[in-house]
Amino acid sequence: MGPRGPSGPSGAPGSKGESGEAGERGPKGHRGFAGLQGLPGPPGQPGDQGATGPSGPAGQRGSPGGRGPSGPPGNDGKSGPAGMMGPRGRPGEAGPAGMPGPPGPPGPPGPAGDPGGFPASAFMGQPAKGPDPQRGYYRDAPADDTKDKKVTDVLDAITAQIDALKKPTGTRKNPARTCRDLHLCHPTWPSGNYWIDPNQGCTVDAIEVFCDMKTEETCVYAKPSKVPRGSWINGPSKHYWFGDSMKGGYNFEYTADEIQLQFLRLSSVGARQNITYQCKNSVAYFNARSSNYKWALKLMGNSEWELSAEGSRKYQYDVKQDGCATAKPGQWAETVFEYKTKKTTRLPFTDFAPYDIGRPDQEFGVEIGPVCFK
């Protein structure tokens, strides 16, 4: 066999063969890198409104806001009805004596008298025995004992009235104008209850008062003088006026009516009054928990003068003792308030407003002291 010959030229490409069978699945490739953030899409349509959720718990009570500015003055009100007639004034001074009048015509002759002689003892300056023949005679007229007695009784009554005005005894029939007047007339008399009549009119409206003879004060009692202890109201803590806001409450009244009180104010240079607040689990003046006076009692004076623990000094009361600030839970205690003023028109007290009340375990009572004018 001869040697291998050179390779011939490549033949033409053959036709495409059939696809082979699929190979086995290869292993999972490595995690690719995170792609870039896409552009924001357009806003979607608003969703439906959800159901209303349950109410949250009530928040704590906020502190009272500051006093707002005074509003503009209101329009003039309508004229009120005419007031009651005032008390009768004191009698004026006696006027000067008039000129003597002309003599009257002569009277008719009187009846003939009994015959009798004039005793010689009358000329000798010696008293005569028996009845005085001159007794009861005026000129030539016989005496009328009945008329003389009536005149004497009237003069005695007038004298007694003048003496009573000059020196009153402090009784209901003979009252003084004030306790000071009574003390000036009777400087050794002790303090106690006496009758006075400030308007000096009819003694029907005379009033019984306490006279402090050391200070010459006239003290008028409240009527009634006590508010019974109890739980008077249920509700949130705020200032409640006893006479206006509490069921069964009332404004304070006194044994003297307003006319007599007004005459006392006019004849006095000062006034004072105290009130005792009895507390159980209630703040009266100083709040020891918050160390402030925001829960302190408010007092209403005459003509709606409001008195409080803070603010202008002339409208602040004083506290003589504050037992309610240190009282233990469930224990009764007392706080004593007092107000003194030279403006007598601001007293007496007519109402009060506690703040720390309203819970079932809170109670209070009040003792209203007499209002004293000096």
Short mmCIF file of C-alpha atoms in Angstrom, two decimals:
data_model
loop_
_atom_site.label_atom_id
_atom_site.label_comp_id
_atom_site.label_asym_id
_atom_site.label_seq_id
_atom_site.Cartn_x
_atom_site.Cartn_y
_atom_site.Cartn_z
CA MET A 1 0.00 0.00 0.00
CA GLY A 2 1.38 3.28 -0.98
CA PRO A 3 1.86 6.37 1.27
CA ARG A 4 -1.03 8.55 2.57
CA GLY A 5 -1.83 11.33 0.23
CA PRO A 6 -2.45 14.96 1.12
CA SER A 7 -5.76 16.06 2.60
CA GLY A 8 -8.31 17.09 0.13
CA PRO A 9 -10.22 20.34 0.27
CA SER A 10 -13.04 20.84 2.83
CA GLY A 11 -16.35 19.66 1.66
CA ALA A 12 -19.49 21.73 1.56
CA PRO A 13 -21.29 22.34 4.98
CA GLY A 14 -23.75 19.69 5.82
CA SER A 15 -27.37 20.34 6.73
CA LYS A 16 -28.34 21.34 10.34
CA GLY A 17 -28.68 18.39 12.58
CA GLU A 18 -31.48 17.68 14.99
CA SER A 19 -31.52 19.41 18.41
CA GLY A 20 -29.95 17.37 21.10
CA GLU A 21 -31.66 16.51 24.38
CA ALA A 22 -31.91 19.21 27.13
CA GLY A 23 -29.05 19.13 29.52
CA GLU A 24 -29.40 18.94 33.30
CA ARG A 25 -30.40 22.18 35.23
CA GLY A 26 -27.33 24.02 36.28
CA PRO A 27 -26.67 25.25 39.84
CA LYS A 28 -28.38 28.53 41.10
CA GLY A 29 -26.37 31.56 40.25
CA HIS A 30 -25.19 34.24 42.67
CA ARG A 31 -27.73 37.01 43.79
CA GLY A 32 -27.47 39.98 41.52
CA PHE A 33 -26.89 43.55 42.68
CA ALA A 34 -29.97 45.69 43.64
CA GLY A 35 -31.23 47.72 40.75
CA LEU A 36 -31.67 51.47 40.79
CA GLN A 37 -34.85 52.94 42.46
CA GLY A 38 -37.55 53.51 39.94
CA LEU A 39 -39.24 56.84 39.36
CA PRO A 40 -42.19 57.68 41.74
CA GLY A 41 -45.50 56.58 40.41
CA PRO A 42 -48.54 58.86 40.05
CA PRO A 43 -50.66 59.46 43.31
CA GLY A 44 -53.38 56.93 43.85
CA GLN A 45 -57.08 57.69 44.36
CA PRO A 46 -58.16 58.78 47.92
CA GLY A 47 -59.30 55.86 50.02
CA ASP A 48 -62.68 55.61 51.75
CA GLN A 49 -63.04 57.36 55.16
CA GLY A 50 -62.40 55.00 58.02
CA ALA A 51 -64.80 54.38 60.88
CA THR A 52 -64.77 56.83 63.87
CA GLY A 53 -62.51 55.55 66.62
CA PRO A 54 -63.56 55.40 70.29
CA SER A 55 -63.39 58.61 72.42
CA GLY A 56 -60.19 59.01 74.38
CA PRO A 57 -60.18 59.53 78.16
CA ALA A 58 -61.05 63.00 79.51
CA GLY A 59 -58.01 65.19 80.02
CA GLN A 60 -57.13 66.92 83.28
CA ARG A 61 -58.95 70.13 84.12
CA GLY A 62 -56.95 73.12 82.94
CA SER A 63 -56.07 76.00 85.23
CA PRO A 64 -58.47 78.99 85.19
CA GLY A 65 -57.67 81.53 82.55
CA GLY A 66 -56.70 85.09 83.34
CA ARG A 67 -59.29 87.78 83.88
CA GLY A 68 -60.41 89.16 80.55
CA PRO A 69 -60.45 92.88 79.76
CA SER A 70 -63.43 94.89 80.92
CA GLY A 71 -66.16 95.11 78.34
CA PRO A 72 -67.60 98.39 77.08
CA PRO A 73 -70.16 100.06 79.35
CA GLY A 74 -73.70 98.88 78.74
CA ASN A 75 -76.64 101.05 77.81
CA ASP A 76 -78.41 102.95 80.55
CA GLY A 77 -81.08 100.82 82.18
CA LYS A 78 -84.66 101.83 82.68
CA SER A 79 -85.52 103.89 85.70
CA GLY A 80 -86.43 101.70 88.64
CA PRO A 81 -89.62 102.06 90.65
CA ALA A 82 -89.81 104.67 93.35
CA GLY A 83 -88.30 103.48 96.62
CA MET A 84 -90.11 103.16 99.91
CA MET A 85 -90.64 106.23 102.04
CA GLY A 86 -87.69 106.77 104.34
CA PRO A 87 -87.91 106.78 108.12
CA ARG A 88 -89.17 109.83 109.93
CA GLY A 89 -86.41 112.28 110.71
CA ARG A 90 -85.37 113.41 114.16
CA PRO A 91 -87.37 116.31 115.68
CA GLY A 92 -85.96 119.72 114.85
CA GLU A 93 -84.88 122.31 117.38
CA ALA A 94 -87.55 124.40 119.05
CA GLY A 95 -88.26 127.66 117.22
CA PRO A 96 -88.13 131.12 118.84
CA ALA A 97 -91.01 132.17 121.07
CA GLY A 98 -93.76 134.10 119.33
CA MET A 99 -94.99 137.58 120.21
CA PRO A 100 -97.54 137.80 123.05
CA GLY A 101 -101.10 137.75 121.74
CA PRO A 102 -103.75 140.35 122.57
CA PRO A 103 -105.63 139.87 125.87
CA GLY A 104 -108.76 137.81 125.56
CA PRO A 105 -112.25 138.99 126.46
CA PRO A 106 -113.21 138.80 130.14
CA GLY A 107 -114.76 135.53 131.18
CA PRO A 108 -118.16 135.10 132.79
CA PRO A 109 -118.32 135.59 136.56
CA GLY A 110 -117.69 132.45 138.54
CA PRO A 111 -119.94 130.98 141.20
CA ALA A 112 -119.92 132.55 144.63
CA GLY A 113 -117.36 131.06 147.00
CA ASP A 114 -117.91 129.85 150.52
CA PRO A 115 -117.61 132.52 153.14
CA GLY A 116 -114.42 132.44 155.10
CA GLY A 117 -111.68 134.62 156.48
CA PHE A 118 -108.10 134.99 155.47
CA PRO A 119 -105.83 133.71 158.25
CA ALA A 120 -103.68 136.29 159.95
CA SER A 121 -100.81 133.81 159.92
CA ALA A 122 -100.47 134.40 156.19
CA PHE A 123 -99.41 137.99 156.92
CA MET A 124 -97.14 136.97 159.78
CA GLY A 125 -95.14 134.50 157.69
CA GLN A 126 -96.33 131.53 159.78
CA PRO A 127 -98.01 128.44 158.29
CA ALA A 128 -101.72 128.15 158.98
CA LYS A 129 -103.29 125.05 160.40
CA GLY A 130 -105.55 123.05 158.12
CA PRO A 131 -105.78 123.34 154.30
CA ASP A 132 -104.22 126.30 152.55
CA PRO A 133 -107.04 128.62 151.43
CA GLN A 134 -104.88 129.85 148.51
CA ARG A 135 -104.19 126.31 147.18
CA GLY A 136 -105.62 125.81 143.70
CA TYR A 137 -106.68 129.39 143.10
CA TYR A 138 -105.64 131.42 140.09
CA ARG A 139 -106.68 134.98 140.59
CA ASP A 140 -110.37 134.75 141.45
CA ALA A 141 -111.07 131.25 139.97
CA PRO A 142 -111.43 128.14 142.19
CA ALA A 143 -109.07 125.19 141.64
CA ASP A 144 -109.89 122.19 139.41
CA ASP A 145 -107.90 119.26 140.84
CA THR A 146 -108.78 116.94 137.94
CA LYS A 147 -107.35 119.26 135.29
CA ASP A 148 -104.26 119.94 137.39
CA LYS A 149 -103.59 116.21 137.68
CA LYS A 150 -103.88 115.71 133.91
CA VAL A 151 -101.44 118.54 133.24
CA THR A 152 -99.04 117.15 135.81
CA ASP A 153 -99.23 113.67 134.25
CA VAL A 154 -98.49 115.08 130.78
CA LEU A 155 -95.54 117.07 132.09
CA ASP A 156 -94.20 114.00 133.89
CA ALA A 157 -94.49 111.91 130.69
CA ILE A 158 -92.66 114.57 128.64
CA THR A 159 -89.95 114.81 131.28
CA ALA A 160 -89.53 111.02 131.26
CA GLN A 161 -89.21 111.00 127.45
CA ILE A 162 -86.58 113.74 127.54
CA ASP A 163 -84.66 111.86 130.23
CA ALA A 164 -84.86 108.68 128.15
CA LEU A 165 -83.37 110.47 125.14
CA LYS A 166 -80.63 111.95 127.28
CA LYS A 167 -79.82 108.72 129.10
CA PRO A 168 -81.10 105.51 127.40
CA THR A 169 -81.09 102.27 129.38
CA GLY A 170 -80.70 99.76 126.55
CA THR A 171 -84.11 98.15 127.09
CA ARG A 172 -86.71 97.53 124.41
CA LYS A 173 -88.81 100.47 125.66
CA ASN A 174 -85.80 102.74 126.07
CA PRO A 175 -83.19 101.69 123.46
CA ALA A 176 -79.96 103.54 122.72
CA ARG A 177 -78.95 104.72 119.26
CA THR A 178 -75.72 102.65 119.29
CA CYS A 179 -73.68 100.74 121.85
CA ARG A 180 -71.25 103.67 121.97
CA ASP A 181 -74.03 106.00 123.10
CA LEU A 182 -75.03 103.47 125.76
CA HIS A 183 -71.44 103.19 126.99
CA LEU A 184 -71.06 106.97 127.21
CA CYS A 185 -74.17 107.15 129.40
CA HIS A 186 -73.24 104.11 131.51
CA PRO A 187 -69.43 103.66 131.37
CA THR A 188 -69.39 100.97 134.11
CA TRP A 189 -71.93 98.64 132.49
CA PRO A 190 -70.52 95.27 131.26
CA SER A 191 -70.56 93.90 127.73
CA GLY A 192 -73.68 91.95 126.81
CA ASN A 193 -76.96 92.02 124.91
CA TYR A 194 -78.82 95.35 124.81
CA TRP A 195 -81.51 96.99 122.69
CA ILE A 196 -80.71 99.76 120.20
CA ASP A 197 -82.70 101.80 117.66
CA PRO A 198 -80.28 103.31 115.09
CA ASN A 199 -82.96 105.19 113.14
CA GLN A 200 -84.32 106.80 116.35
CA GLY A 201 -87.91 106.33 115.19
CA CYS A 202 -90.63 104.22 116.74
CA THR A 203 -89.19 101.60 119.09
CA VAL A 204 -91.20 98.85 117.37
CA ASP A 205 -88.20 98.17 115.07
CA ALA A 206 -85.62 98.27 117.87
CA ILE A 207 -83.13 95.37 117.68
CA GLU A 208 -81.25 93.32 120.25
CA VAL A 209 -77.48 93.37 119.68
CA PHE A 210 -74.27 92.51 121.47
CA CYS A 211 -72.48 95.55 122.90
CA ASP A 212 -68.74 95.24 123.40
CA MET A 213 -68.21 97.95 125.99
CA LYS A 214 -64.41 97.76 125.70
CA THR A 215 -64.35 98.58 121.98
CA GLU A 216 -67.76 100.36 121.87
CA GLU A 217 -68.77 98.08 118.97
CA THR A 218 -72.37 97.31 118.01
CA CYS A 219 -72.56 93.67 116.84
CA VAL A 220 -75.59 92.44 114.87
CA TYR A 221 -76.29 88.68 114.79
CA ALA A 222 -76.86 86.60 111.64
CA LYS A 223 -80.21 84.80 111.36
CA PRO A 224 -79.61 81.85 111.21
CA SER A 225 -75.97 81.88 112.25
CA LYS A 226 -75.04 78.34 111.11
CA VAL A 227 -75.05 76.31 107.88
CA PRO A 228 -75.43 72.63 108.91
CA ARG A 229 -72.61 70.22 108.08
CA GLY A 230 -73.24 67.99 105.08
CA SER A 231 -72.50 67.16 101.44
CA TRP A 232 -74.32 70.01 99.73
CA ILE A 233 -73.45 69.37 96.06
CA ASN A 234 -72.04 66.74 93.69
CA GLY A 235 -70.03 67.76 90.65
CA PRO A 236 -66.64 68.89 89.37
CA SER A 237 -64.46 71.12 91.52
CA LYS A 238 -65.19 74.81 90.97
CA HIS A 239 -66.49 77.78 92.96
CA TYR A 240 -70.14 77.21 93.86
CA TRP A 241 -72.04 80.09 95.55
CA PHE A 242 -74.02 78.64 98.43
CA GLY A 243 -77.05 80.89 97.99
CA ASP A 244 -77.19 80.80 94.17
CA SER A 245 -75.87 77.39 93.07
CA MET A 246 -76.64 74.84 95.80
CA LYS A 247 -79.97 73.16 96.35
CA GLY A 248 -81.33 74.26 99.70
CA GLY A 249 -78.82 77.13 99.93
CA TYR A 250 -79.74 80.70 100.89
CA ASN A 251 -78.29 84.17 101.30
CA PHE A 252 -77.42 85.32 104.81
CA GLU A 253 -79.88 87.48 106.75
CA TYR A 254 -79.52 89.39 110.01
CA THR A 255 -81.64 90.39 113.00
CA ALA A 256 -81.58 94.01 111.79
CA ASP A 257 -83.39 95.01 108.61
CA GLU A 258 -81.64 96.92 105.83
CA ILE A 259 -82.85 100.32 107.07
CA GLN A 260 -81.39 99.79 110.54
CA LEU A 261 -78.16 98.42 109.04
CA GLN A 262 -77.86 101.47 106.80
CA PHE A 263 -78.20 103.83 109.79
CA LEU A 264 -75.54 101.79 111.61
CA ARG A 265 -73.19 102.14 108.62
CA LEU A 266 -73.75 105.89 108.50
CA SER A 267 -73.02 106.33 112.22
CA SER A 268 -69.86 104.14 112.16
CA VAL A 269 -66.27 104.63 111.01
CA GLY A 270 -65.39 100.94 110.55
CA ALA A 271 -66.77 97.41 110.48
CA ARG A 272 -65.52 93.84 110.83
CA GLN A 273 -66.90 90.30 110.59
CA ASN A 274 -65.61 86.73 110.66
CA ILE A 275 -66.87 83.44 109.26
CA THR A 276 -65.74 79.91 110.20
CA TYR A 277 -65.57 77.24 107.45
CA GLN A 278 -65.83 73.68 108.79
CA CYS A 279 -64.23 71.19 106.39
CA LYS A 280 -63.94 67.44 105.80
CA ASN A 281 -61.58 66.46 102.95
CA SER A 282 -61.96 70.00 101.57
CA VAL A 283 -59.51 72.88 101.00
CA ALA A 284 -60.63 76.15 102.58
CA TYR A 285 -57.69 78.53 102.02
CA PHE A 286 -54.17 77.13 101.40
CA ASN A 287 -53.83 74.05 99.16
CA ALA A 288 -50.92 72.08 100.64
CA ARG A 289 -50.77 69.70 97.65
CA SER A 290 -50.16 72.42 95.05
CA SER A 291 -48.83 75.10 97.45
CA ASN A 292 -51.17 77.85 96.21
CA TYR A 293 -54.44 79.63 97.03
CA LYS A 294 -56.39 78.98 93.82
CA TRP A 295 -58.93 76.80 95.66
CA ALA A 296 -59.50 79.32 98.46
CA LEU A 297 -63.00 80.29 99.57
CA LYS A 298 -64.69 83.39 98.14
CA LEU A 299 -66.94 85.66 100.22
CA MET A 300 -69.72 87.96 99.06
CA GLY A 301 -70.12 91.22 100.95
CA ASN A 302 -72.92 93.77 100.95
CA SER A 303 -73.83 95.22 97.51
CA GLU A 304 -72.12 92.17 95.89
CA TRP A 305 -68.57 93.09 96.93
CA GLU A 306 -66.53 89.92 96.20
CA LEU A 307 -63.70 89.14 98.63
CA SER A 308 -60.97 86.55 97.99
CA ALA A 309 -57.51 85.33 99.04
CA GLU A 310 -55.68 87.00 96.14
CA GLY A 311 -56.02 90.16 94.08
CA SER A 312 -56.37 93.75 95.25
CA ARG A 313 -55.52 94.12 98.95
CA LYS A 314 -58.66 96.10 99.74
CA TYR A 315 -60.74 93.10 98.61
CA GLN A 316 -58.66 90.46 100.43
CA TYR A 317 -59.80 88.85 103.66
CA ASP A 318 -57.47 87.71 106.45
CA VAL A 319 -57.23 84.18 107.88
CA LYS A 320 -56.97 83.84 111.65
CA GLN A 321 -56.33 80.06 111.53
CA ASP A 322 -56.28 77.46 108.73
CA GLY A 323 -56.91 74.03 110.26
CA CYS A 324 -58.25 72.68 106.96
CA ALA A 325 -54.75 72.93 105.40
CA THR A 326 -53.28 70.38 107.83
CA ALA A 327 -56.31 68.17 108.52
CA LYS A 328 -55.99 64.41 108.00
CA PRO A 329 -58.27 62.60 105.50
CA GLY A 330 -61.73 62.05 106.96
CA GLN A 331 -61.09 64.45 109.86
CA TRP A 332 -63.15 67.59 110.55
CA ALA A 333 -61.25 70.88 110.91
CA GLU A 334 -61.91 74.65 110.85
CA THR A 335 -60.58 77.70 109.03
CA VAL A 336 -61.50 81.18 110.35
CA PHE A 337 -61.77 84.11 107.91
CA GLU A 338 -62.03 87.78 108.95
CA TYR A 339 -62.53 91.00 107.04
CA LYS A 340 -61.98 94.51 108.47
CA THR A 341 -62.71 97.69 106.57
CA LYS A 342 -63.32 101.40 106.97
CA LYS A 343 -65.82 101.16 104.10
CA THR A 344 -68.83 100.12 106.18
CA THR A 345 -70.96 99.58 103.06
CA ARG A 346 -68.98 96.38 102.24
CA LEU A 347 -70.41 94.41 105.17
CA PRO A 348 -72.12 92.21 106.28
CA PHE A 349 -71.42 88.95 104.40
CA THR A 350 -74.32 87.70 102.29
CA ASP A 351 -72.90 84.51 100.64
CA PHE A 352 -69.80 82.31 100.25
CA ALA A 353 -68.36 80.03 97.54
CA PRO A 354 -66.14 77.00 98.34
CA TYR A 355 -64.10 75.36 95.54
CA ASP A 356 -62.85 71.96 96.70
CA ILE A 357 -66.24 70.25 97.05
CA GLY A 358 -68.42 67.94 94.94
CA ARG A 359 -66.99 64.49 95.75
CA PRO A 360 -69.10 62.09 97.85
CA ASP A 361 -66.48 62.09 100.66
CA GLN A 362 -66.37 65.90 100.93
CA GLU A 363 -68.51 67.82 103.44
CA PHE A 364 -68.60 71.32 104.90
CA GLY A 365 -70.49 73.57 107.33
CA VAL A 366 -70.30 77.28 108.22
CA GLU A 367 -70.67 79.49 111.31
CA ILE A 368 -71.46 83.14 110.52
CA GLY A 369 -70.14 85.57 113.11
CA PRO A 370 -71.93 88.85 113.98
CA VAL A 371 -71.09 91.98 111.99
CA CYS A 372 -69.64 94.63 114.33
CA PHE A 373 -69.82 98.37 113.63
CA LYS A 374 -67.64 100.88 115.47
#
